[in-house]
Amino acid sequence: MLVGAAALLLGGGGLAVVATTALAGNSQPEAGSGHQHMVNAAFTISCPDVGERLRTVPHSAQLPVSKGLSSLDRQVHDAYHKMMGGSGSNVLSGLKAQRQKTINMMVTAIAKNTKRPSYLLKMSGCTMKPITEGAGAGGNDSTKSVKDGWYQGQTQTQTGQTQDQTQGQDPNQNGSQQPSQDPNQNGGQQQGQQGQQGGPSPDDFVDITTVQPNADAPPFAAPKGGNATTGSFTTECGRNEDGHFNSDNVIVTPGVSNGAHHTHDYVGNKATDAFSDDNKLAASDTTCNNGDQSTHYWPVLRKLDGAAEQKPGAAQDANVGTTLTPATVTLKFRGSQSGQVTAMPRFLRIITGDAKAFTNGTKNANASWSCTGFEDRQLKDKYPLCPQGSQVVRTFAFQNCWDGQNIDSGNHRDHVAFSDQNGTCPNGFKAIPQLTQRITYDVPQGDSFAVDSFPEQLHKPVTDHGDFINVMPDDLMSKAVDCINNGQECT
């Protein structure tokens, strides 16, 4: 259900009310023109993201918290089915009651060994979000390019809403507040009256040739200048030819099967699943040709051809279509604009992007979509329509600053950060090699593909995200750092 980016990634996101969609297996693709986006939808259930607000999670509370986050996701999913079944205005109130119980369990588990996070108890209430709204505040943030410029031919009025519709609303401050009008008060009759398209919508795609160049600055430009460390280290780990897939998320919901509710593509460490601890990862074989045992994973990309796998993370979670194998996967570590980088600690965990960015907003979103031959044009909330012979490109540029102490944090974000464009890290953080995962695909022409997502996130491109656990042997990490700091290109 991200991260964001968001990723993304954490418990209790939103759910779209979708009556018919090819992603749900209820519509056939159009011949020769991709996917038939026939959807009867008007609203998404938007819930405060409990996982994003976690700070300290003691070891003794990690499994209860993981189970709680997964339960919050399942509760929103079940609320969707109740709405589809014609349940009336009891959906939101029933969902709130379920969330209250789950969040209280999580708070109690955390409080056994640290300060009680009572603020989480205010996050049980959910509201209805029109699916025509963008992912950002007022629906505008998600339509901006890398340089905060509007896409060519696009205006703010084309985002489907006005700035004042949602401005100033903080779901974390009024979590128990119900919307002034319940879309279910007429037995669900409002659903579908607008006939909105979604899951994904044709509006989620844009012709890359009409987008203005917008990616001439870091993180997509290599470090350069007098103080920059200009070397790189590339690790070759294949394209998941071995078919390593699961719907777990060992970083966000360790110990819980199907914690992601969508399917992940893996390269590198062969043992990665929900139950992999550091010892298991360190003992595992790897697909990388240099002995790097690191874990790299991201949501699969699917061709929208209606093919369904009845298993967790796939059709059971509204992810339908043939899984596309990447044409290429490039895993590269680069230096800093401001100076030398320091080694990553082994077992450092980083998530980038937000798998729930459609309902969370774009604060943690970090999706970047493009086409080969056009990578000076990066899309944050659109899928690219590429010219004939050009491949779709997904790029994840990870956080490049580390707090120097922790390999993880309660919300899996606070221990790492991005530098500014000059390479300067926040106070107390130090520069580390920046990982970039670049993945290319051969896709059918047209709006014929989509990323796996939490069901309620409507397969929006803004929800794309990447995950990484550093399991490099220390000597290999030292080699990578030396190459980067000495301006060499190494593998």
Tab-separated table of C-alpha atoms in Angstrom:
chain	number	residue	atom	x	y	z
A	1	MET	CA	0.000	0.000	0.000
A	2	LEU	CA	3.965	4.124	-0.853
A	3	VAL	CA	5.878	4.653	-0.716
A	4	GLY	CA	6.448	6.074	-1.109
A	5	ALA	CA	7.686	6.083	-2.199
A	6	ALA	CA	7.271	5.368	-1.126
A	7	ALA	CA	8.797	2.556	-2.022
A	8	LEU	CA	6.222	3.018	-0.551
A	9	LEU	CA	5.497	1.084	2.042
A	10	LEU	CA	3.943	1.387	5.484
A	11	GLY	CA	0.761	0.446	7.295
A	12	GLY	CA	-2.710	1.832	6.756
A	13	GLY	CA	-2.837	3.556	3.359
A	14	GLY	CA	-5.812	4.214	1.094
A	15	LEU	CA	-8.087	2.120	-1.087
A	16	ALA	CA	-9.811	2.955	-4.327
A	17	VAL	CA	-13.365	1.856	-4.990
A	18	VAL	CA	-12.993	0.256	-8.413
A	19	ALA	CA	-15.913	-1.563	-9.918
A	20	THR	CA	-14.353	-2.926	-13.104
A	21	THR	CA	-10.744	-2.846	-14.239
A	22	ALA	CA	-8.455	-5.095	-16.214
A	23	LEU	CA	-6.049	-5.009	-13.291
A	24	ALA	CA	-8.747	-6.662	-11.220
A	25	GLY	CA	-9.244	-9.241	-13.949
A	26	ASN	CA	-12.685	-7.998	-14.958
A	27	SER	CA	-11.932	-6.466	-18.338
A	28	GLN	CA	-10.156	-7.628	-21.469
A	29	PRO	CA	-7.365	-5.627	-23.095
A	30	GLU	CA	-8.127	-3.736	-26.258
A	31	ALA	CA	-6.629	-5.283	-29.336
A	32	GLY	CA	-3.508	-3.434	-30.367
A	33	SER	CA	-3.966	-0.531	-27.985
A	34	GLY	CA	-2.886	-1.766	-24.593
A	35	HIS	CA	-5.264	-2.010	-21.692
A	36	GLN	CA	-8.962	-1.218	-21.474
A	37	HIS	CA	-9.242	1.243	-18.586
A	38	MET	CA	-12.925	0.673	-17.812
A	39	VAL	CA	-13.410	1.694	-14.197
A	40	ASN	CA	-16.385	2.708	-12.141
A	41	ALA	CA	-14.748	4.664	-9.340
A	42	ALA	CA	-15.010	7.941	-7.475
A	43	PHE	CA	-13.218	7.719	-4.144
A	44	THR	CA	-10.264	6.288	-2.301
A	45	ILE	CA	-10.167	5.552	1.416
A	46	SER	CA	-7.297	7.607	2.783
A	47	CYS	CA	-5.936	6.712	6.221
A	48	PRO	CA	-3.097	8.270	8.238
A	49	ASP	CA	0.085	6.302	7.637
A	50	VAL	CA	0.945	4.781	11.010
A	51	GLY	CA	4.214	3.273	9.802
A	52	GLU	CA	5.517	6.632	8.648
A	53	ARG	CA	5.021	8.057	12.152
A	54	LEU	CA	6.895	5.293	13.974
A	55	ARG	CA	10.091	6.431	15.662
A	56	THR	CA	11.520	3.981	18.215
A	57	VAL	CA	10.535	0.324	17.871
A	58	PRO	CA	12.305	-1.883	20.440
A	59	HIS	CA	13.452	-5.308	19.279
A	60	SER	CA	10.794	-6.979	21.433
A	61	ALA	CA	8.077	-5.013	19.610
A	62	GLN	CA	9.283	-5.523	16.043
A	63	LEU	CA	7.156	-8.562	15.243
A	64	PRO	CA	3.949	-7.191	16.865
A	65	VAL	CA	4.466	-3.925	14.982
A	66	SER	CA	5.058	-5.782	11.686
A	67	LYS	CA	1.893	-7.780	12.198
A	68	GLY	CA	0.025	-4.608	13.119
A	69	LEU	CA	1.114	-2.771	9.984
A	70	SER	CA	0.095	-5.732	7.838
A	71	SER	CA	-3.279	-5.879	9.621
A	72	LEU	CA	-3.882	-2.185	8.954
A	73	ASP	CA	-3.262	-2.792	5.269
A	74	ARG	CA	-5.602	-5.778	5.223
A	75	GLN	CA	-8.321	-3.821	7.026
A	76	VAL	CA	-8.359	-1.143	4.327
A	77	HIS	CA	-8.400	-3.856	1.672
A	78	ASP	CA	-11.397	-5.508	3.340
A	79	ALA	CA	-13.180	-2.167	3.619
A	80	TYR	CA	-12.967	-1.918	-0.159
A	81	HIS	CA	-14.752	-5.240	-0.588
A	82	LYS	CA	-17.477	-4.167	1.825
A	83	MET	CA	-18.043	-0.983	-0.159
A	84	MET	CA	-18.163	-2.962	-3.365
A	85	GLY	CA	-20.759	-5.212	-1.744
A	86	GLY	CA	-23.060	-2.265	-1.136
A	87	SER	CA	-22.373	-1.680	2.539
A	88	GLY	CA	-23.504	1.775	3.527
A	89	SER	CA	-22.026	4.376	5.825
A	90	ASN	CA	-20.794	1.770	8.304
A	91	VAL	CA	-17.606	1.197	6.320
A	92	LEU	CA	-15.588	4.102	7.675
A	93	SER	CA	-16.831	3.728	11.236
A	94	GLY	CA	-16.156	-0.011	11.172
A	95	LEU	CA	-12.709	0.568	9.723
A	96	LYS	CA	-11.939	3.098	12.438
A	97	ALA	CA	-12.896	0.618	15.155
A	98	GLN	CA	-10.614	-2.034	13.649
A	99	ARG	CA	-7.734	0.395	13.358
A	100	GLN	CA	-8.176	1.584	16.935
A	101	LYS	CA	-7.782	-1.967	18.206
A	102	THR	CA	-4.741	-2.694	16.040
A	103	ILE	CA	-2.972	0.574	16.780
A	104	ASN	CA	-3.571	0.147	20.502
A	105	MET	CA	-1.937	-3.292	20.303
A	106	MET	CA	1.101	-1.774	18.570
A	107	VAL	CA	1.364	1.066	21.085
A	108	THR	CA	1.165	-1.371	23.989
A	109	ALA	CA	3.936	-3.540	22.519
A	110	ILE	CA	6.216	-0.539	21.961
A	111	ALA	CA	5.545	0.883	25.438
A	112	LYS	CA	6.881	-2.212	27.189
A	113	ASN	CA	10.458	-1.054	26.568
A	114	THR	CA	10.315	2.615	25.638
A	115	LYS	CA	8.168	5.732	25.895
A	116	ARG	CA	4.535	5.114	24.983
A	117	PRO	CA	3.791	6.609	21.517
A	118	SER	CA	0.289	7.775	22.442
A	119	TYR	CA	0.138	10.071	19.412
A	120	LEU	CA	-0.429	6.987	17.233
A	121	LEU	CA	-3.815	6.463	18.899
A	122	LYS	CA	-5.094	9.573	17.116
A	123	MET	CA	-4.515	7.989	13.699
A	124	SER	CA	-7.413	5.539	13.513
A	125	GLY	CA	-9.916	7.645	11.548
A	126	CYS	CA	-9.969	7.569	7.730
A	127	THR	CA	-11.548	9.848	5.138
A	128	MET	CA	-12.625	9.627	1.516
A	129	LYS	CA	-10.287	11.023	-1.137
A	130	PRO	CA	-11.619	11.664	-4.661
A	131	ILE	CA	-9.502	9.699	-7.098
A	132	THR	CA	-9.304	12.747	-9.359
A	133	GLU	CA	-7.032	14.414	-6.817
A	134	GLY	CA	-3.297	14.206	-7.371
A	135	ALA	CA	-0.900	12.717	-4.864
A	136	GLY	CA	0.318	16.004	-3.421
A	137	ALA	CA	-1.277	18.739	-1.347
A	138	GLY	CA	-3.964	20.314	-3.504
A	139	GLY	CA	-3.175	17.777	-6.214
A	140	ASN	CA	-0.371	19.933	-7.576
A	141	ASP	CA	2.833	18.521	-6.103
A	142	SER	CA	2.553	15.270	-8.009
A	143	THR	CA	2.358	16.996	-11.383
A	144	LYS	CA	5.736	18.709	-11.064
A	145	SER	CA	8.905	17.633	-12.781
A	146	VAL	CA	12.293	17.025	-11.187
A	147	LYS	CA	13.016	20.748	-11.378
A	148	ASP	CA	9.530	21.715	-10.151
A	149	GLY	CA	8.562	22.909	-13.609
A	150	TRP	CA	5.256	21.995	-15.214
A	151	TYR	CA	5.263	19.406	-17.946
A	152	GLN	CA	4.986	20.807	-21.430
A	153	GLY	CA	1.366	21.591	-22.225
A	154	GLN	CA	0.178	20.959	-18.655
A	155	THR	CA	-1.346	23.541	-16.340
A	156	GLN	CA	-2.331	23.452	-12.694
A	157	THR	CA	-6.015	23.461	-13.616
A	158	GLN	CA	-5.549	20.161	-15.455
A	159	THR	CA	-4.770	18.217	-12.271
A	160	GLY	CA	-8.458	17.646	-11.545
A	161	GLN	CA	-8.957	19.869	-8.510
A	162	THR	CA	-8.180	23.268	-7.042
A	163	GLN	CA	-5.614	24.093	-4.409
A	164	ASP	CA	-8.115	24.983	-1.696
A	165	GLN	CA	-9.959	21.657	-1.758
A	166	THR	CA	-7.498	19.949	0.573
A	167	GLN	CA	-5.097	22.645	1.684
A	168	GLY	CA	-4.608	22.740	5.409
A	169	GLN	CA	-6.120	19.348	6.115
A	170	ASP	CA	-3.856	17.164	8.249
A	171	PRO	CA	-5.255	13.658	8.703
A	172	ASN	CA	-2.815	13.069	11.562
A	173	GLN	CA	-4.309	15.935	13.550
A	174	ASN	CA	-7.952	15.044	13.088
A	175	GLY	CA	-7.683	11.321	12.542
A	176	SER	CA	-11.129	10.694	14.033
A	177	GLN	CA	-12.890	13.228	11.848
A	178	GLN	CA	-15.326	11.811	9.322
A	179	PRO	CA	-15.886	13.472	5.956
A	180	SER	CA	-18.816	15.849	5.773
A	181	GLN	CA	-20.448	13.682	3.145
A	182	ASP	CA	-20.197	9.899	3.152
A	183	PRO	CA	-20.075	8.542	-0.395
A	184	ASN	CA	-21.727	5.371	0.891
A	185	GLN	CA	-24.738	6.992	2.512
A	186	ASN	CA	-26.854	6.029	-0.484
A	187	GLY	CA	-25.745	2.414	-0.496
A	188	GLY	CA	-22.786	3.155	-2.726
A	189	GLN	CA	-24.878	4.856	-5.442
A	190	GLN	CA	-22.359	7.678	-5.685
A	191	GLN	CA	-19.628	5.250	-6.677
A	192	GLY	CA	-19.180	5.390	-10.416
A	193	GLN	CA	-21.416	8.387	-11.097
A	194	GLN	CA	-18.370	10.322	-12.228
A	195	GLY	CA	-17.196	7.402	-14.357
A	196	GLN	CA	-13.571	8.097	-13.422
A	197	GLN	CA	-10.864	6.004	-15.046
A	198	GLY	CA	-8.190	4.454	-12.892
A	199	GLY	CA	-6.044	1.531	-12.025
A	200	PRO	CA	-4.122	2.960	-14.028
A	201	SER	CA	-5.894	5.695	-15.944
A	202	PRO	CA	-4.962	6.835	-19.451
A	203	ASP	CA	-4.110	10.141	-17.757
A	204	ASP	CA	-1.304	8.328	-15.937
A	205	PHE	CA	0.628	8.071	-19.234
A	206	VAL	CA	2.428	10.775	-21.189
A	207	ASP	CA	4.321	10.791	-24.486
A	208	ILE	CA	7.957	11.210	-23.459
A	209	THR	CA	8.697	13.239	-26.597
A	210	THR	CA	6.379	16.009	-25.322
A	211	VAL	CA	8.174	16.341	-21.967
A	212	GLN	CA	10.775	19.047	-21.559
A	213	PRO	CA	14.256	18.073	-20.327
A	214	ASN	CA	14.300	18.344	-16.545
A	215	ALA	CA	17.036	16.073	-15.176
A	216	ASP	CA	20.273	17.983	-15.658
A	217	ALA	CA	20.985	18.170	-11.912
A	218	PRO	CA	21.892	15.569	-9.265
A	219	PRO	CA	21.021	12.800	-8.567
A	220	PHE	CA	20.923	12.044	-12.300
A	221	ALA	CA	24.015	14.061	-13.164
A	222	ALA	CA	27.322	12.506	-12.128
A	223	PRO	CA	29.209	14.381	-9.390
A	224	LYS	CA	31.635	16.897	-10.853
A	225	GLY	CA	33.709	19.858	-9.733
A	226	GLY	CA	36.787	20.467	-7.622
A	227	ASN	CA	35.622	18.693	-4.460
A	228	ALA	CA	33.515	15.960	-6.057
A	229	THR	CA	34.357	12.274	-5.818
A	230	THR	CA	33.855	11.176	-9.395
A	231	GLY	CA	34.493	7.435	-9.313
A	232	SER	CA	31.891	4.691	-9.473
A	233	PHE	CA	31.438	1.042	-8.526
A	234	THR	CA	29.081	-1.172	-10.522
A	235	THR	CA	27.899	-4.566	-9.338
A	236	GLU	CA	26.436	-7.038	-11.843
A	237	CYS	CA	23.637	-9.139	-10.345
A	238	GLY	CA	21.566	-10.217	-13.341
A	239	ARG	CA	17.927	-9.595	-14.243
A	240	ASN	CA	16.242	-12.075	-11.903
A	241	GLU	CA	16.632	-14.872	-14.409
A	242	ASP	CA	16.178	-17.305	-11.496
A	243	GLY	CA	12.623	-16.084	-10.878
A	244	HIS	CA	13.080	-14.860	-7.298
A	245	PHE	CA	9.688	-13.303	-6.495
A	246	ASN	CA	7.601	-12.877	-3.355
A	247	SER	CA	5.101	-10.437	-1.870
A	248	ASP	CA	7.063	-9.927	1.361
A	249	ASN	CA	8.869	-6.836	2.585
A	250	VAL	CA	11.680	-7.843	4.913
A	251	ILE	CA	12.553	-4.208	5.702
A	252	VAL	CA	9.098	-2.846	6.535
A	253	THR	CA	7.191	-5.926	7.723
A	254	PRO	CA	9.775	-8.546	8.696
A	255	GLY	CA	8.322	-11.830	9.862
A	256	VAL	CA	5.027	-11.372	7.978
A	257	SER	CA	4.172	-13.230	4.756
A	258	ASN	CA	2.591	-11.089	2.010
A	259	GLY	CA	3.478	-7.938	3.933
A	260	ALA	CA	3.755	-5.945	0.693
A	261	HIS	CA	0.457	-7.066	-0.923
A	262	HIS	CA	2.254	-6.783	-4.262
A	263	THR	CA	4.995	-8.826	-5.909
A	264	HIS	CA	8.660	-7.885	-5.631
A	265	ASP	CA	11.415	-8.600	-8.144
A	266	TYR	CA	14.777	-9.562	-6.544
A	267	VAL	CA	18.411	-9.629	-7.589
A	268	GLY	CA	21.446	-10.279	-5.450
A	269	ASN	CA	20.901	-12.190	-2.218
A	270	LYS	CA	19.073	-15.446	-2.944
A	271	ALA	CA	17.677	-15.965	0.570
A	272	THR	CA	15.646	-12.779	0.871
A	273	ASP	CA	12.105	-13.170	2.117
A	274	ALA	CA	10.068	-11.954	5.082
A	275	PHE	CA	11.947	-14.218	7.485
A	276	SER	CA	15.546	-13.392	6.500
A	277	ASP	CA	17.589	-12.071	9.403
A	278	ASP	CA	21.142	-10.755	9.100
A	279	ASN	CA	22.677	-14.186	9.710
A	280	LYS	CA	20.590	-15.768	6.959
A	281	LEU	CA	21.484	-12.993	4.531
A	282	ALA	CA	25.195	-13.271	5.367
A	283	ALA	CA	25.160	-17.027	4.740
A	284	SER	CA	23.297	-16.831	1.434
A	285	ASP	CA	24.467	-17.321	-2.105
A	286	THR	CA	24.095	-14.388	-4.489
A	287	THR	CA	23.363	-13.684	-8.150
A	288	CYS	CA	26.066	-10.974	-8.159
A	289	ASN	CA	29.289	-11.915	-9.953
A	290	ASN	CA	31.636	-10.165	-7.507
A	291	GLY	CA	30.478	-11.863	-4.305
A	292	ASP	CA	28.184	-8.993	-3.284
A	293	GLN	CA	25.439	-10.558	-1.129
A	294	SER	CA	23.322	-7.395	-1.004
A	295	THR	CA	19.564	-7.500	-1.462
A	296	HIS	CA	17.959	-5.362	-4.174
A	297	TYR	CA	14.222	-5.427	-4.804
A	298	TRP	CA	11.401	-3.419	-6.352
A	299	PRO	CA	7.765	-4.014	-7.435
A	300	VAL	CA	7.392	-5.984	-10.634
A	301	LEU	CA	6.173	-4.332	-13.805
A	302	ARG	CA	3.249	-6.114	-15.476
A	303	LYS	CA	1.894	-6.210	-19.005
A	304	LEU	CA	-1.824	-5.485	-18.780
A	305	ASP	CA	-2.958	-8.556	-20.665
A	306	GLY	CA	-5.402	-9.923	-18.085
A	307	ALA	CA	-3.232	-12.917	-17.118
A	308	ALA	CA	-3.892	-13.761	-13.476
A	309	GLU	CA	-1.888	-15.645	-10.861
A	310	GLN	CA	-4.053	-16.630	-7.910
A	311	LYS	CA	-1.478	-16.176	-5.195
A	312	PRO	CA	-0.559	-13.550	-2.563
A	313	GLY	CA	0.618	-10.286	-4.050
A	314	ALA	CA	-0.900	-11.044	-7.456
A	315	ALA	CA	-4.582	-11.412	-8.418
A	316	GLN	CA	-5.610	-11.893	-4.793
A	317	ASP	CA	-4.302	-8.364	-4.236
A	318	ALA	CA	-5.540	-6.917	-7.563
A	319	ASN	CA	-2.209	-7.183	-9.390
A	320	VAL	CA	-3.023	-8.830	-12.715
A	321	GLY	CA	-0.990	-9.301	-15.859
A	322	THR	CA	2.107	-11.040	-17.165
A	323	THR	CA	5.238	-10.129	-15.210
A	324	LEU	CA	7.784	-8.364	-17.395
A	325	THR	CA	11.409	-9.469	-17.039
A	326	PRO	CA	13.813	-6.517	-17.087
A	327	ALA	CA	15.873	-6.120	-20.252
A	328	THR	CA	18.758	-4.741	-18.179
A	329	VAL	CA	19.492	-4.053	-14.512
A	330	THR	CA	22.328	-1.679	-13.609
A	331	LEU	CA	23.376	-1.245	-9.969
A	332	LYS	CA	25.871	1.601	-9.618
A	333	PHE	CA	27.341	3.413	-6.611
A	334	ARG	CA	28.562	6.967	-7.114
A	335	GLY	CA	30.324	9.623	-5.075
A	336	SER	CA	29.426	12.961	-3.539
A	337	GLN	CA	29.415	16.452	-4.943
A	338	SER	CA	31.065	17.766	-1.772
A	339	GLY	CA	33.905	15.322	-1.140
A	340	GLN	CA	34.832	11.828	-0.058
A	341	VAL	CA	32.315	9.177	0.930
A	342	THR	CA	32.538	6.756	3.830
A	343	ALA	CA	31.714	3.062	3.827
A	344	MET	CA	28.151	1.892	4.384
A	345	PRO	CA	27.802	-0.379	7.410
A	346	ARG	CA	26.921	-3.970	6.637
A	347	PHE	CA	23.161	-4.661	6.869
A	348	LEU	CA	22.249	-1.003	6.342
A	349	ARG	CA	18.640	-0.889	5.141
A	350	ILE	CA	17.356	1.813	2.796
A	351	ILE	CA	13.968	2.304	1.176
A	352	THR	CA	13.450	5.030	-1.385
A	353	GLY	CA	10.108	6.236	-2.682
A	354	ASP	CA	6.695	5.668	-1.122
A	355	ALA	CA	4.412	2.805	-2.100
A	356	LYS	CA	1.477	4.805	-0.694
A	357	ALA	CA	2.324	8.148	-2.246
A	358	PHE	CA	-1.084	8.471	-3.929
A	359	THR	CA	-2.761	8.831	-0.541
A	360	ASN	CA	0.240	9.923	1.564
A	361	GLY	CA	1.332	12.767	-0.698
A	362	THR	CA	4.698	13.244	-2.352
A	363	LYS	CA	6.926	14.031	0.646
A	364	ASN	CA	8.731	10.687	0.363
A	365	ALA	CA	7.920	9.890	-3.271
A	366	ASN	CA	10.993	9.208	-5.403
A	367	ALA	CA	9.718	7.546	-8.564
A	368	SER	CA	11.536	8.331	-11.807
A	369	TRP	CA	10.248	7.023	-15.145
A	370	SER	CA	11.747	7.653	-18.561
A	371	CYS	CA	12.710	6.057	-21.896
A	372	THR	CA	16.069	5.095	-23.321
A	373	GLY	CA	17.330	7.980	-25.419
A	374	PHE	CA	15.292	10.450	-23.357
A	375	GLU	CA	16.739	10.102	-19.848
A	376	ASP	CA	17.239	13.842	-19.508
A	377	ARG	CA	13.438	13.781	-19.046
A	378	GLN	CA	12.316	12.122	-15.813
A	379	LEU	CA	8.648	11.662	-14.856
A	380	LYS	CA	7.565	11.534	-11.239
A	381	ASP	CA	3.849	10.745	-11.510
A	382	LYS	CA	3.444	9.572	-15.113
A	383	TYR	CA	4.281	6.430	-17.030
A	384	PRO	CA	6.234	7.203	-20.206
A	385	LEU	CA	4.962	6.321	-23.652
A	386	CYS	CA	8.193	5.579	-25.493
A	387	PRO	CA	8.845	5.744	-29.248
A	388	GLN	CA	9.231	2.530	-31.187
A	389	GLY	CA	12.549	0.898	-30.277
A	390	SER	CA	12.939	2.809	-27.015
A	391	GLN	CA	12.737	0.981	-23.684
A	392	VAL	CA	10.932	2.059	-20.499
A	393	VAL	CA	13.397	3.048	-17.761
A	394	ARG	CA	12.833	3.039	-13.999
A	395	THR	CA	15.526	4.763	-11.914
A	396	PHE	CA	15.823	4.747	-8.134
A	397	ALA	CA	18.437	7.129	-6.726
A	398	PHE	CA	18.832	6.227	-3.059
A	399	GLN	CA	19.605	8.389	-0.056
A	400	ASN	CA	23.299	9.281	0.090
A	401	CYS	CA	23.694	10.416	3.709
A	402	TRP	CA	23.808	8.229	6.840
A	403	ASP	CA	23.494	9.177	10.520
A	404	GLY	CA	26.688	7.279	11.345
A	405	GLN	CA	25.042	5.088	13.974
A	406	ASN	CA	21.977	3.101	12.926
A	407	ILE	CA	21.401	0.510	10.211
A	408	ASP	CA	17.619	1.063	10.418
A	409	SER	CA	15.045	3.242	12.166
A	410	GLY	CA	11.453	2.969	13.338
A	411	ASN	CA	9.964	4.265	10.093
A	412	HIS	CA	12.918	2.948	8.028
A	413	ARG	CA	13.730	6.477	6.869
A	414	ASP	CA	15.139	8.608	9.684
A	415	HIS	CA	18.614	7.011	9.729
A	416	VAL	CA	19.351	8.080	6.126
A	417	ALA	CA	18.748	11.271	4.167
A	418	PHE	CA	19.425	13.000	0.873
A	419	SER	CA	22.126	15.612	0.511
A	420	ASP	CA	21.352	18.925	-1.104
A	421	GLN	CA	22.428	19.458	-4.710
A	422	ASN	CA	25.830	20.649	-3.497
A	423	GLY	CA	26.368	17.308	-1.768
A	424	THR	CA	25.989	18.687	1.750
A	425	CYS	CA	24.410	16.235	4.196
A	426	PRO	CA	22.145	17.283	7.089
A	427	ASN	CA	23.842	18.007	10.416
A	428	GLY	CA	25.044	14.805	12.029
A	429	PHE	CA	24.991	12.831	8.780
A	430	LYS	CA	27.916	11.737	6.625
A	431	ALA	CA	28.166	11.061	2.895
A	432	ILE	CA	27.978	7.428	1.745
A	433	PRO	CA	28.089	5.969	-1.776
A	434	GLN	CA	24.830	6.705	-3.567
A	435	LEU	CA	23.184	3.625	-5.022
A	436	THR	CA	21.297	4.017	-8.277
A	437	GLN	CA	19.138	1.131	-9.500
A	438	ARG	CA	18.398	1.523	-13.214
A	439	ILE	CA	16.011	-1.002	-14.769
A	440	THR	CA	14.888	-1.115	-18.412
A	441	TYR	CA	11.999	-2.992	-20.037
A	442	ASP	CA	10.690	-3.880	-23.462
A	443	VAL	CA	6.973	-3.153	-23.187
A	444	PRO	CA	4.127	-3.292	-25.699
A	445	GLN	CA	3.278	-0.007	-27.383
A	446	GLY	CA	0.641	2.142	-25.712
A	447	ASP	CA	-0.653	2.418	-22.151
A	448	SER	CA	-0.210	-1.300	-21.686
A	449	PHE	CA	1.809	-1.729	-18.492
A	450	ALA	CA	1.723	-0.803	-14.818
A	451	VAL	CA	3.712	-1.262	-11.647
A	452	ASP	CA	2.441	-3.615	-8.939
A	453	SER	CA	1.007	-1.747	-5.992
A	454	PHE	CA	-1.062	-2.028	-2.883
A	455	PRO	CA	-4.592	-2.521	-4.255
A	456	GLU	CA	-5.811	0.843	-3.019
A	457	GLN	CA	-3.023	2.823	-4.654
A	458	LEU	CA	-4.486	2.299	-8.148
A	459	HIS	CA	-1.134	1.302	-9.673
A	460	LYS	CA	-0.186	4.971	-9.864
A	461	PRO	CA	3.354	5.558	-11.168
A	462	VAL	CA	4.093	7.933	-8.274
A	463	THR	CA	3.978	4.923	-5.903
A	464	ASP	CA	7.063	3.264	-7.426
A	465	HIS	CA	9.834	2.463	-4.940
A	466	GLY	CA	13.073	0.559	-4.450
A	467	ASP	CA	14.621	-1.307	-1.519
A	468	PHE	CA	18.198	-2.184	-0.584
A	469	ILE	CA	20.019	-4.056	2.173
A	470	ASN	CA	23.798	-3.732	2.088
A	471	VAL	CA	25.308	-7.184	2.609
A	472	MET	CA	28.599	-6.482	0.831
A	473	PRO	CA	31.546	-8.143	2.566
A	474	ASP	CA	33.588	-5.431	4.269
A	475	ASP	CA	36.543	-5.806	1.896
A	476	LEU	CA	34.282	-5.355	-1.136
A	477	MET	CA	32.705	-2.228	0.362
A	478	SER	CA	36.210	-0.874	1.039
A	479	LYS	CA	37.109	-1.486	-2.603
A	480	ALA	CA	33.978	0.358	-3.735
A	481	VAL	CA	34.725	3.350	-1.503
A	482	ASP	CA	38.349	3.520	-2.675
A	483	CYS	CA	37.287	3.414	-6.322
A	484	ILE	CA	34.738	6.178	-5.812
A	485	ASN	CA	37.055	8.446	-3.806
A	486	ASN	CA	39.968	7.936	-6.243
A	487	GLY	CA	37.938	8.734	-9.352
A	488	GLN	CA	38.076	5.199	-10.764
A	489	GLU	CA	35.388	3.170	-12.486
A	490	CYS	CA	35.317	-0.317	-10.970
A	491	THR	CA	33.202	-3.460	-10.895
